[in-house]
Coordinates of C-alpha atoms in Angstrom, one line a residue:
M26 CA 76.1 75.2 94.5
S27 CA 76.5 79.0 94.9
K28 CA 77.2 80.9 92.3
Y29 CA 79.3 84.1 91.9
I30 CA 79.8 87.8 90.9
F31 CA 82.5 89.6 91.2
I32 CA 82.8 93.4 91.7
T33 CA 86.1 95.6 90.0
G34 CA 86.3 99.4 90.2
G35 CA 89.1 101.3 88.0
V36 CA 89.9 105.5 87.0
V37 CA 88.4 106.5 89.7
S38 CA 87.4 106.1 93.4
S39 CA 83.5 106.8 94.3
L40 CA 82.6 105.3 91.3
G41 CA 79.7 103.9 92.9
K42 CA 80.8 100.1 93.1
G43 CA 78.2 99.8 96.8
I44 CA 75.3 101.6 94.6
T45 CA 75.9 98.6 91.8
A46 CA 76.6 95.5 94.0
A47 CA 73.3 96.3 95.8
S48 CA 71.5 96.7 92.8
V49 CA 72.1 94.2 91.4
G50 CA 71.6 92.3 94.6
K51 CA 68.1 94.1 94.0
L52 CA 67.1 92.7 90.3
L53 CA 68.2 89.1 91.7
E54 CA 66.1 89.1 94.4
S55 CA 63.7 90.5 91.7
R56 CA 63.5 87.2 89.8
G57 CA 63.1 85.4 93.1
L58 CA 66.7 84.3 93.9
K59 CA 68.5 84.6 97.2
V60 CA 71.9 86.9 97.3
T61 CA 74.0 87.8 99.7
I62 CA 77.2 90.5 99.5
I63 CA 80.2 90.6 100.3
K64 CA 82.9 93.6 100.9
C65 CA 86.3 93.4 100.5
D66 CA 88.3 96.0 102.2
P67 CA 92.2 96.0 101.2
Y68 CA 92.7 98.5 104.2
I69 CA 95.3 96.9 107.6
N70 CA 92.7 98.2 110.1
V71 CA 90.6 95.1 111.4
D72 CA 88.1 97.2 111.1
P73 CA 86.6 100.7 110.5
G74 CA 85.1 100.8 114.5
T75 CA 88.9 103.3 115.0
M76 CA 88.8 105.0 112.6
N77 CA 87.6 108.5 111.9
P78 CA 84.4 109.4 110.5
Y79 CA 86.9 112.2 108.5
Q80 CA 88.5 109.3 107.4
H81 CA 86.5 106.4 106.8
G82 CA 83.1 107.9 107.1
E83 CA 80.1 106.2 108.3
V84 CA 81.2 102.4 110.1
Y85 CA 77.7 100.5 110.1
V86 CA 76.6 97.7 112.5
T87 CA 75.5 94.5 112.2
D88 CA 72.6 92.2 113.7
D89 CA 76.1 90.0 115.3
G90 CA 78.4 93.4 116.2
A91 CA 80.6 93.4 113.8
E92 CA 82.1 96.9 112.8
T93 CA 81.8 97.5 109.5
D94 CA 82.0 99.7 105.7
L95 CA 79.4 101.6 104.9
D96 CA 78.5 100.0 101.9
L97 CA 76.9 97.0 103.9
G98 CA 74.3 99.7 104.6
H99 CA 73.7 99.8 100.8
Y100 CA 73.8 95.7 101.1
E101 CA 70.7 95.5 103.3
R102 CA 68.7 98.6 102.7
F103 CA 68.4 97.5 99.0
T104 CA 67.9 94.0 99.4
N105 CA 66.8 91.5 102.4
A106 CA 70.5 90.3 103.2
K107 CA 70.6 89.6 106.1
L108 CA 74.8 90.3 106.3
T109 CA 77.4 89.4 109.6
R110 CA 80.5 90.0 110.1
D111 CA 81.5 87.9 107.5
N112 CA 80.6 89.8 104.9
N113 CA 82.8 92.5 105.4
I114 CA 86.5 91.2 104.8
T115 CA 89.6 93.2 105.1
T116 CA 93.4 93.2 104.8
G117 CA 93.8 93.5 108.8
K118 CA 91.0 90.1 109.5
I119 CA 93.3 88.3 106.5
Y120 CA 96.7 88.8 108.2
Y121 CA 95.2 89.0 111.4
S122 CA 93.9 85.7 110.6
V123 CA 97.3 84.0 108.6
I124 CA 99.5 85.6 111.5
T125 CA 97.8 84.2 114.2
K126 CA 97.9 80.5 112.3
E127 CA 101.5 80.6 111.9
R128 CA 102.2 81.3 115.4
A129 CA 100.6 77.9 116.2
G130 CA 101.8 76.2 113.8
H131 CA 99.2 75.4 111.4
Y132 CA 101.5 75.8 108.6
L133 CA 103.8 73.0 109.9
G134 CA 107.2 74.9 109.4
K135 CA 106.4 76.6 106.2
T136 CA 107.6 79.8 104.5
V137 CA 104.5 81.7 104.6
Q138 CA 103.6 84.0 101.9
I139 CA 101.4 86.4 99.8
I140 CA 100.3 83.5 97.5
P141 CA 98.9 81.1 98.6
H142 CA 98.5 81.4 102.4
I143 CA 97.0 84.9 101.7
T144 CA 95.2 84.7 98.6
D145 CA 93.8 81.2 100.1
E146 CA 92.6 82.4 103.5
I147 CA 90.6 85.2 101.3
K148 CA 89.3 82.7 99.1
N149 CA 88.0 80.7 102.2
G150 CA 86.3 84.0 103.8
I151 CA 84.2 84.2 100.7
K152 CA 83.0 80.7 100.5
K153 CA 82.8 80.4 103.9
V154 CA 79.6 83.2 103.8
A155 CA 78.1 81.0 100.5
A156 CA 78.3 78.1 102.7
H157 CA 76.6 79.4 106.1
Q158 CA 74.1 81.4 104.7
K159 CA 73.2 79.1 101.4
V160 CA 72.9 81.2 98.8
D161 CA 72.3 81.2 94.7
V162 CA 74.2 83.7 94.0
V163 CA 77.2 85.8 96.3
I164 CA 77.9 89.5 95.0
V165 CA 81.8 90.3 96.1
E166 CA 82.9 94.0 95.8
I167 CA 86.6 94.5 95.9
G168 CA 87.0 97.5 97.0
G169 CA 89.8 100.4 95.8
T170 CA 91.0 100.7 92.4
V171 CA 92.8 98.5 90.1
G172 CA 95.9 99.3 90.4
D173 CA 96.2 99.9 93.7
I174 CA 98.8 98.4 95.9
E175 CA 96.8 97.0 98.2
G176 CA 94.1 95.4 96.5
L177 CA 96.9 92.9 94.7
P178 CA 96.0 90.0 96.7
F179 CA 92.4 90.4 96.5
L180 CA 92.5 90.7 92.9
E181 CA 94.5 87.8 92.7
A182 CA 92.2 85.8 94.8
I183 CA 89.4 86.3 92.7
R184 CA 91.5 85.3 89.7
Q185 CA 92.4 81.9 91.4
L186 CA 88.5 81.7 92.6
R187 CA 87.2 82.4 89.1
L188 CA 89.3 79.9 87.9
E189 CA 88.6 77.2 89.6
L190 CA 84.7 77.6 89.9
G191 CA 85.0 77.8 85.7
K192 CA 82.3 80.3 83.1
D193 CA 79.5 79.1 84.2
Y194 CA 80.2 79.5 88.4
A195 CA 81.5 83.5 88.5
I196 CA 81.5 87.0 86.3
N197 CA 83.2 89.9 86.2
I198 CA 81.8 93.4 86.1
H199 CA 83.9 96.2 85.8
V200 CA 82.4 99.4 87.2
T201 CA 84.6 102.6 85.6
L202 CA 84.2 106.3 84.4
V203 CA 83.4 107.3 80.5
P204 CA 84.0 111.3 81.3
Y205 CA 82.3 114.0 79.5
I206 CA 85.0 116.5 78.4
K207 CA 82.6 119.7 78.5
S208 CA 85.4 122.3 76.8
A209 CA 85.4 119.6 74.0
G210 CA 82.3 118.6 74.1
E211 CA 82.8 114.6 73.6
I212 CA 83.1 111.6 75.9
K213 CA 85.9 109.9 76.3
T214 CA 86.7 105.9 76.5
K215 CA 90.6 106.0 76.8
P216 CA 90.2 105.9 80.6
T217 CA 87.8 102.7 80.2
Q218 CA 90.5 101.1 78.2
H219 CA 93.0 101.9 80.3
S220 CA 91.7 100.3 83.2
V221 CA 90.1 97.5 81.5
G222 CA 93.7 96.7 80.0
T223 CA 95.0 97.0 83.4
L224 CA 92.8 94.7 84.5
R225 CA 93.2 92.2 82.1
E226 CA 97.0 92.2 83.2
I227 CA 96.1 90.9 86.8
G228 CA 94.7 88.0 84.9
I229 CA 91.2 89.4 84.7
I230 CA 89.2 89.7 81.8
P231 CA 85.7 91.8 82.3
D232 CA 82.5 89.9 81.1
I233 CA 80.7 93.2 81.7
I234 CA 80.8 97.1 81.5
A235 CA 79.4 99.4 83.9
C236 CA 80.2 102.9 82.6
R237 CA 79.7 105.4 85.1
T238 CA 78.7 108.9 82.9
E239 CA 76.7 111.9 83.1
K240 CA 76.0 111.7 79.4
P241 CA 74.2 108.8 77.5
L242 CA 76.5 106.7 75.3
S243 CA 75.9 106.8 71.6
K244 CA 75.5 103.2 70.5
E245 CA 79.5 103.8 68.6
T246 CA 80.9 104.3 71.8
R247 CA 79.7 101.4 73.2
E248 CA 80.6 99.8 70.3
K249 CA 84.0 101.1 70.8
I250 CA 84.0 99.5 74.2
G251 CA 83.6 96.5 73.4
L252 CA 86.1 96.2 71.1
F253 CA 88.8 97.7 73.0
C254 CA 87.9 95.8 75.5
N255 CA 87.6 93.2 74.3
V256 CA 83.5 91.9 75.2
D257 CA 79.7 92.1 73.8
T258 CA 78.7 95.7 72.7
E259 CA 75.3 94.1 75.0
A260 CA 77.9 94.0 77.9
V261 CA 78.7 97.5 77.9
I262 CA 76.3 98.9 80.0
P263 CA 75.7 102.8 80.8
V264 CA 75.2 103.8 83.9
I265 CA 74.0 107.4 83.5
D266 CA 74.2 109.7 86.6
V267 CA 70.1 109.6 88.6
K268 CA 69.2 112.0 91.4
N269 CA 68.3 109.1 93.5
I270 CA 70.3 106.0 94.3
Y271 CA 67.2 104.3 94.5
E272 CA 66.6 104.5 90.8
V273 CA 70.0 102.6 90.1
P274 CA 67.9 99.3 89.5
V275 CA 65.5 100.6 87.2
V276 CA 68.4 102.1 85.1
L277 CA 70.2 98.6 85.4
K278 CA 67.4 96.8 84.5
K279 CA 66.4 98.8 81.6
E280 CA 69.6 98.2 80.1
C281 CA 68.6 94.3 80.7
L282 CA 71.9 93.6 82.8
D283 CA 70.1 91.4 84.9
A284 CA 69.0 89.1 81.7
L285 CA 72.5 89.4 81.1
I286 CA 73.6 88.2 84.2
V287 CA 70.8 85.3 84.1
R288 CA 72.7 84.2 80.8
L289 CA 76.0 84.0 81.7
L290 CA 75.4 82.5 84.8
N291 CA 73.1 80.1 83.0
L292 CA 70.5 80.8 86.4
R293 CA 67.2 79.3 86.3
C294 CA 64.7 82.0 87.5
A295 CA 61.4 83.6 87.1
D296 CA 61.0 87.3 84.9
S297 CA 62.3 90.7 87.2
D298 CA 59.6 92.5 88.9
L299 CA 60.5 96.1 90.5
S300 CA 56.9 97.1 90.3
V301 CA 56.9 97.6 94.0
W302 CA 60.2 99.4 94.2
E303 CA 59.1 101.6 91.6
N304 CA 55.7 101.9 92.7
E305 CA 56.2 102.4 96.5
V306 CA 59.3 104.1 95.9
L307 CA 60.2 106.0 93.0
K308 CA 56.9 107.5 92.1
R309 CA 56.3 108.7 96.0
L310 CA 59.6 110.3 95.9
K311 CA 58.8 111.8 92.7
Q312 CA 55.4 112.6 93.2
S313 CA 55.3 114.1 96.1
S314 CA 54.3 118.0 97.1
R315 CA 54.6 118.8 100.2
E316 CA 58.4 119.4 102.1
V317 CA 59.6 118.5 105.3
R318 CA 62.8 120.6 106.8
I319 CA 64.5 118.3 109.3
A320 CA 67.8 119.8 110.9
V321 CA 70.6 117.1 111.1
V322 CA 73.1 119.0 113.9
G323 CA 76.2 116.9 113.9
K324 CA 80.0 117.3 114.4
Y325 CA 80.6 115.2 111.0
I326 CA 78.3 117.6 108.9
A327 CA 81.0 118.2 106.4
L328 CA 81.4 114.9 105.5
Q329 CA 78.1 113.4 103.5
D330 CA 79.2 109.3 104.4
A331 CA 79.9 110.5 108.3
Y332 CA 76.0 110.8 108.7
K333 CA 75.3 107.7 105.7
S334 CA 72.6 105.7 107.0
I335 CA 70.9 108.8 109.0
Y336 CA 70.4 111.1 105.7
E337 CA 68.6 107.8 104.0
A338 CA 67.0 106.9 107.0
L339 CA 65.2 110.2 107.0
T340 CA 64.7 110.0 103.4
H341 CA 62.7 106.9 104.2
G342 CA 60.4 108.9 106.5
A343 CA 60.0 111.0 104.2
I344 CA 58.8 108.1 101.6
A345 CA 56.6 106.3 103.8
N346 CA 54.6 110.0 104.5
G347 CA 54.7 111.1 100.9
V348 CA 56.4 114.0 101.2
K349 CA 59.8 115.7 99.7
L350 CA 62.7 115.6 102.3
Y351 CA 65.0 118.5 103.0
I352 CA 67.6 118.3 105.2
K353 CA 69.7 121.3 106.3
K354 CA 72.9 120.0 108.0
V355 CA 73.8 122.5 110.9
D356 CA 77.1 122.3 112.7
S357 CA 76.7 121.8 116.4
E358 CA 80.0 124.3 116.7
D359 CA 77.9 126.5 114.5
I360 CA 75.2 126.7 117.3
E361 CA 77.7 127.2 120.2
K362 CA 78.6 130.6 118.1
D363 CA 75.8 131.4 116.6
G364 CA 73.4 130.2 119.0
P365 CA 70.1 127.5 117.9
E366 CA 67.4 130.4 117.0
K367 CA 69.5 131.7 113.6
H368 CA 70.0 127.4 112.4
L369 CA 67.0 125.8 114.0
S370 CA 64.1 128.7 113.4
D371 CA 62.9 127.8 110.1
V372 CA 62.7 123.8 110.1
G373 CA 59.9 121.7 111.0
G374 CA 62.3 119.0 113.4
V375 CA 65.6 118.1 114.6
L376 CA 68.1 114.9 115.1
V377 CA 70.6 115.0 116.7
P378 CA 73.0 112.0 115.7
G379 CA 75.3 110.1 117.5
G380 CA 79.8 110.7 117.2
F381 CA 82.5 110.0 119.9
G382 CA 84.3 112.8 121.3
G383 CA 83.8 116.0 123.3
R384 CA 84.1 118.3 121.0
G385 CA 80.3 120.8 119.5
M386 CA 78.4 118.6 123.4
E387 CA 77.5 121.8 123.7
G388 CA 76.3 123.0 120.9
K389 CA 73.9 119.8 120.7
I390 CA 73.0 120.3 124.0
A391 CA 71.1 124.0 123.1
A392 CA 69.9 122.6 119.8
I393 CA 68.0 119.6 122.2
R394 CA 67.0 122.4 124.6
Y395 CA 65.9 124.9 121.8
A396 CA 63.4 121.7 120.5
R397 CA 62.6 120.9 123.7
E398 CA 61.1 124.5 124.9
K399 CA 59.7 124.9 121.5
G400 CA 57.8 121.8 121.2
M401 CA 59.9 121.5 117.9
P402 CA 59.4 117.4 117.7
F403 CA 63.1 116.0 118.3
L404 CA 64.7 112.8 117.7
G405 CA 68.1 111.8 119.6
I406 CA 70.1 108.7 118.8
C407 CA 72.5 107.1 120.4
L408 CA 74.9 110.6 121.9
G409 CA 71.8 112.3 120.5
M410 CA 69.9 110.3 123.4
Q411 CA 72.0 110.9 126.4
M412 CA 72.8 114.8 125.5
A413 CA 69.2 114.8 125.7
A414 CA 69.6 113.6 129.2
A415 CA 72.4 115.7 130.0
E416 CA 70.5 119.0 128.6
F417 CA 66.9 118.2 130.5
A418 CA 69.2 117.8 134.1
R419 CA 70.6 120.7 134.1
N420 CA 67.7 122.4 132.8
V421 CA 64.2 121.4 134.0
C422 CA 66.1 118.7 137.0
G423 CA 68.4 122.0 138.1
L424 CA 71.4 119.2 138.2
S425 CA 74.3 122.6 137.2
R426 CA 76.5 121.1 134.5
A427 CA 75.2 117.8 134.2
N428 CA 77.2 116.1 132.0
S429 CA 78.7 112.1 130.8
T430 CA 82.2 111.3 132.1
E431 CA 83.5 111.3 128.7
F432 CA 83.8 114.6 128.8
D433 CA 83.7 115.6 132.5
K434 CA 85.5 112.8 134.5
N435 CA 84.5 115.3 137.4
T436 CA 81.4 115.8 136.6
R437 CA 79.5 116.9 139.6
Y438 CA 76.3 114.8 138.5
P439 CA 77.3 112.4 135.9
V440 CA 73.9 111.4 134.7
I441 CA 76.2 109.2 131.7
S442 CA 78.8 107.2 132.4
L443 CA 80.6 104.2 131.6
L444 CA 79.1 101.0 132.9
E445 CA 81.2 98.7 135.2
E446 CA 82.9 96.1 133.1
Q447 CA 83.3 99.1 130.2
K448 CA 86.1 100.3 133.2
K449 CA 87.7 97.5 132.4
V450 CA 88.7 97.9 128.6
K451 CA 91.5 98.7 127.5
E452 CA 91.5 97.8 123.8
M453 CA 89.2 100.5 122.2
G454 CA 88.6 98.2 118.7
G455 CA 85.8 96.1 119.0
S456 CA 85.0 96.5 122.9
M457 CA 81.9 99.0 122.4
R458 CA 78.4 97.6 123.6
L459 CA 77.9 96.7 119.6
G460 CA 75.4 94.6 117.6
A461 CA 71.2 94.0 118.3
Y462 CA 70.0 94.0 121.9
E463 CA 66.8 93.4 123.0
C464 CA 64.7 96.2 124.3
R465 CA 61.5 96.2 126.1
I466 CA 58.8 99.3 125.3
N467 CA 56.6 100.3 127.5
K468 CA 53.2 100.5 126.4
D469 CA 51.9 104.2 127.3
S470 CA 54.6 105.1 125.2
K471 CA 55.4 107.6 122.2
A472 CA 57.8 104.8 121.5
Y473 CA 55.2 102.0 121.4
D474 CA 52.6 104.1 119.0
A475 CA 55.6 104.1 116.6
Y476 CA 56.7 100.0 117.6
R477 CA 53.5 99.3 118.0
R478 CA 55.6 96.4 120.2
E479 CA 56.6 95.7 123.4
T480 CA 59.8 94.0 123.0
I481 CA 62.3 95.1 119.8
F482 CA 65.8 94.3 118.4
E483 CA 67.8 97.7 117.6
R484 CA 71.8 98.2 117.3
H485 CA 73.9 100.2 119.3
R486 CA 77.5 101.2 119.3
H487 CA 78.5 102.9 122.5
R488 CA 80.3 102.6 125.5
Y489 CA 78.4 104.8 128.0
E490 CA 75.2 104.1 129.2
F491 CA 72.3 106.4 131.2
N492 CA 73.0 106.5 135.1
N493 CA 70.4 104.9 136.6
K494 CA 70.9 106.6 140.1
Y495 CA 69.3 109.9 138.4
R496 CA 66.3 108.0 136.6
E497 CA 64.0 108.9 139.6
V498 CA 64.3 112.6 139.8
M499 CA 64.4 113.0 136.0
K500 CA 60.9 111.0 136.5
K501 CA 59.3 113.5 139.1
N502 CA 60.0 116.5 136.9
G503 CA 58.9 114.7 133.8
L504 CA 61.2 112.7 132.0
I505 CA 59.5 109.1 130.6
F506 CA 61.5 106.3 130.6
S507 CA 59.7 104.4 127.7
G508 CA 62.0 101.7 126.7
F509 CA 64.8 99.3 129.1
H510 CA 67.1 96.7 128.1
P511 CA 66.0 93.4 130.7
K512 CA 69.5 92.7 131.4
G513 CA 70.9 95.4 133.6
D514 CA 67.9 97.5 133.7
L515 CA 69.3 99.7 131.0
V516 CA 67.4 102.8 130.1
E517 CA 67.4 102.7 126.2
M518 CA 64.4 105.4 125.3
I519 CA 63.3 108.6 127.3
E520 CA 60.6 110.5 126.2
L521 CA 58.9 114.5 127.3
K522 CA 54.7 113.3 127.5
T523 CA 53.9 116.8 127.4
H524 CA 55.9 117.6 124.0
P525 CA 54.1 117.1 120.7
W526 CA 57.4 114.2 120.4
F527 CA 60.5 114.6 121.9
V528 CA 62.0 110.9 121.8
A529 CA 65.7 109.9 121.7
C530 CA 66.9 106.5 122.5
Q531 CA 70.2 104.8 122.6
F532 CA 70.8 102.4 119.6
H533 CA 70.8 102.9 116.4
P534 CA 67.4 102.8 114.3
E535 CA 69.1 104.4 110.7
F536 CA 70.4 100.9 110.3
K537 CA 67.3 99.3 110.4
S538 CA 65.4 101.5 107.9
K539 CA 64.4 100.5 104.4
P540 CA 63.1 102.3 101.4
D541 CA 60.6 100.3 100.8
K542 CA 59.7 100.2 104.3
A543 CA 60.6 103.0 106.8
H544 CA 62.1 102.1 110.2
P545 CA 59.1 103.6 112.9
L546 CA 60.7 105.7 114.6
F547 CA 61.8 107.7 111.7
K548 CA 58.6 107.4 110.1
E549 CA 56.9 109.1 113.2
F550 CA 59.7 111.8 113.4
I551 CA 58.9 112.7 110.0
K552 CA 55.1 112.9 110.1
H553 CA 55.4 115.5 113.1
S554 CA 57.6 117.7 111.4
I555 CA 55.1 118.4 108.6
T556 CA 53.9 121.7 108.8

């Protein structure tokens, strides 16, 4: 039977529960255990797919086409877990399921209530993942902060699960803040005490307290937290701020967190071995002497989490090439105002990521033209590929003002347009082309040089496609179509033969990149961007 680790958080949001969950997963995998990780999100949206990036950050996509919380990206980057739509449970999903069952008469006339019906649905969702994925340990992160009204059903559900499973099968790790008050020169434990007190009022007694802190915790401070929060001193784990998130598993190992978990859950496993992670990831991060500068030209630049997987995949590409990465975040609207030269002349490569809506599109097109004409390495992703096609059509093929029908329904040259099946779509949520699709790569291409394979599977999240009516005219003018989805002959990748490295793809390669296994496109892009 699978064992469970429930991760909760208190005091403030953004404490790093997702990184903690991913790091615990990494540590347990390093001991030979098989893990999976679930994110429980208290918002009423069914999934984040219809949310503005400024509201929620990046939407992460799984192989089976689920639009999920960005923390699932951390889980997959840190571990070997193969996550599905079932690994992200939201209040919206739970209520949708319960109401659908009620309408169908499933509850046989009973009054449907938060307890037991909503909490049972949450528990069933968690146990379903354990049953289907057949793992040793299920790590469950509860989003939000203890005390939030919307999170109470999830906390009640895990309270019940812990009671049902027994102490050898379920533990709680509570992530909390131990702030340093600079003016007083003191570390304060009271926020942690209040947070744990709130958790205990709900009926959950933490087994381990992970203390986010910017200063080391003294033995006396740990003893004080242990005394007031009713946990052993060894179960008060300092999680000190680090320069790079990939250091966190090593920090937690030094604090013996994995050994403590193994003992509490009575797990039979090998000793932890993070040598590959330390040598292939952390040493390369710290010892790189050369630098590469990459401009990411987007429309959600103001929010760090909007392009989270892009930034991480660029870091992975830099690790693979043994260089330090500097990312220059460029708002595409600034390029519209100032021109590309001002913002892009000091970088080694340009990346244009995905997005929706017409704002800032002309700035993206200007950035792509600059990279093409200057011979600067370029990687276009999703909308970045679509705008690369529009730029080439306008400025090389002479198709003036060519565009996507997403931004100009009456454009004379709709080089990007909706597929027929997408024209029939009425609902926004979950209705795009989502998840992993096959792509066949032409051997004589930069794409093949990167992948060294003719058939790949990559994840998609888009509604518009390249219009095949314009393939011949672009081909005659030097655009190479290097990757196709066989069903419908859909264009998946384009590139320029005479350019040092100009590649764009309709899919999202960033979702399949890991720090110890950089995605081939990011690895090659960084390689050619080193000056």
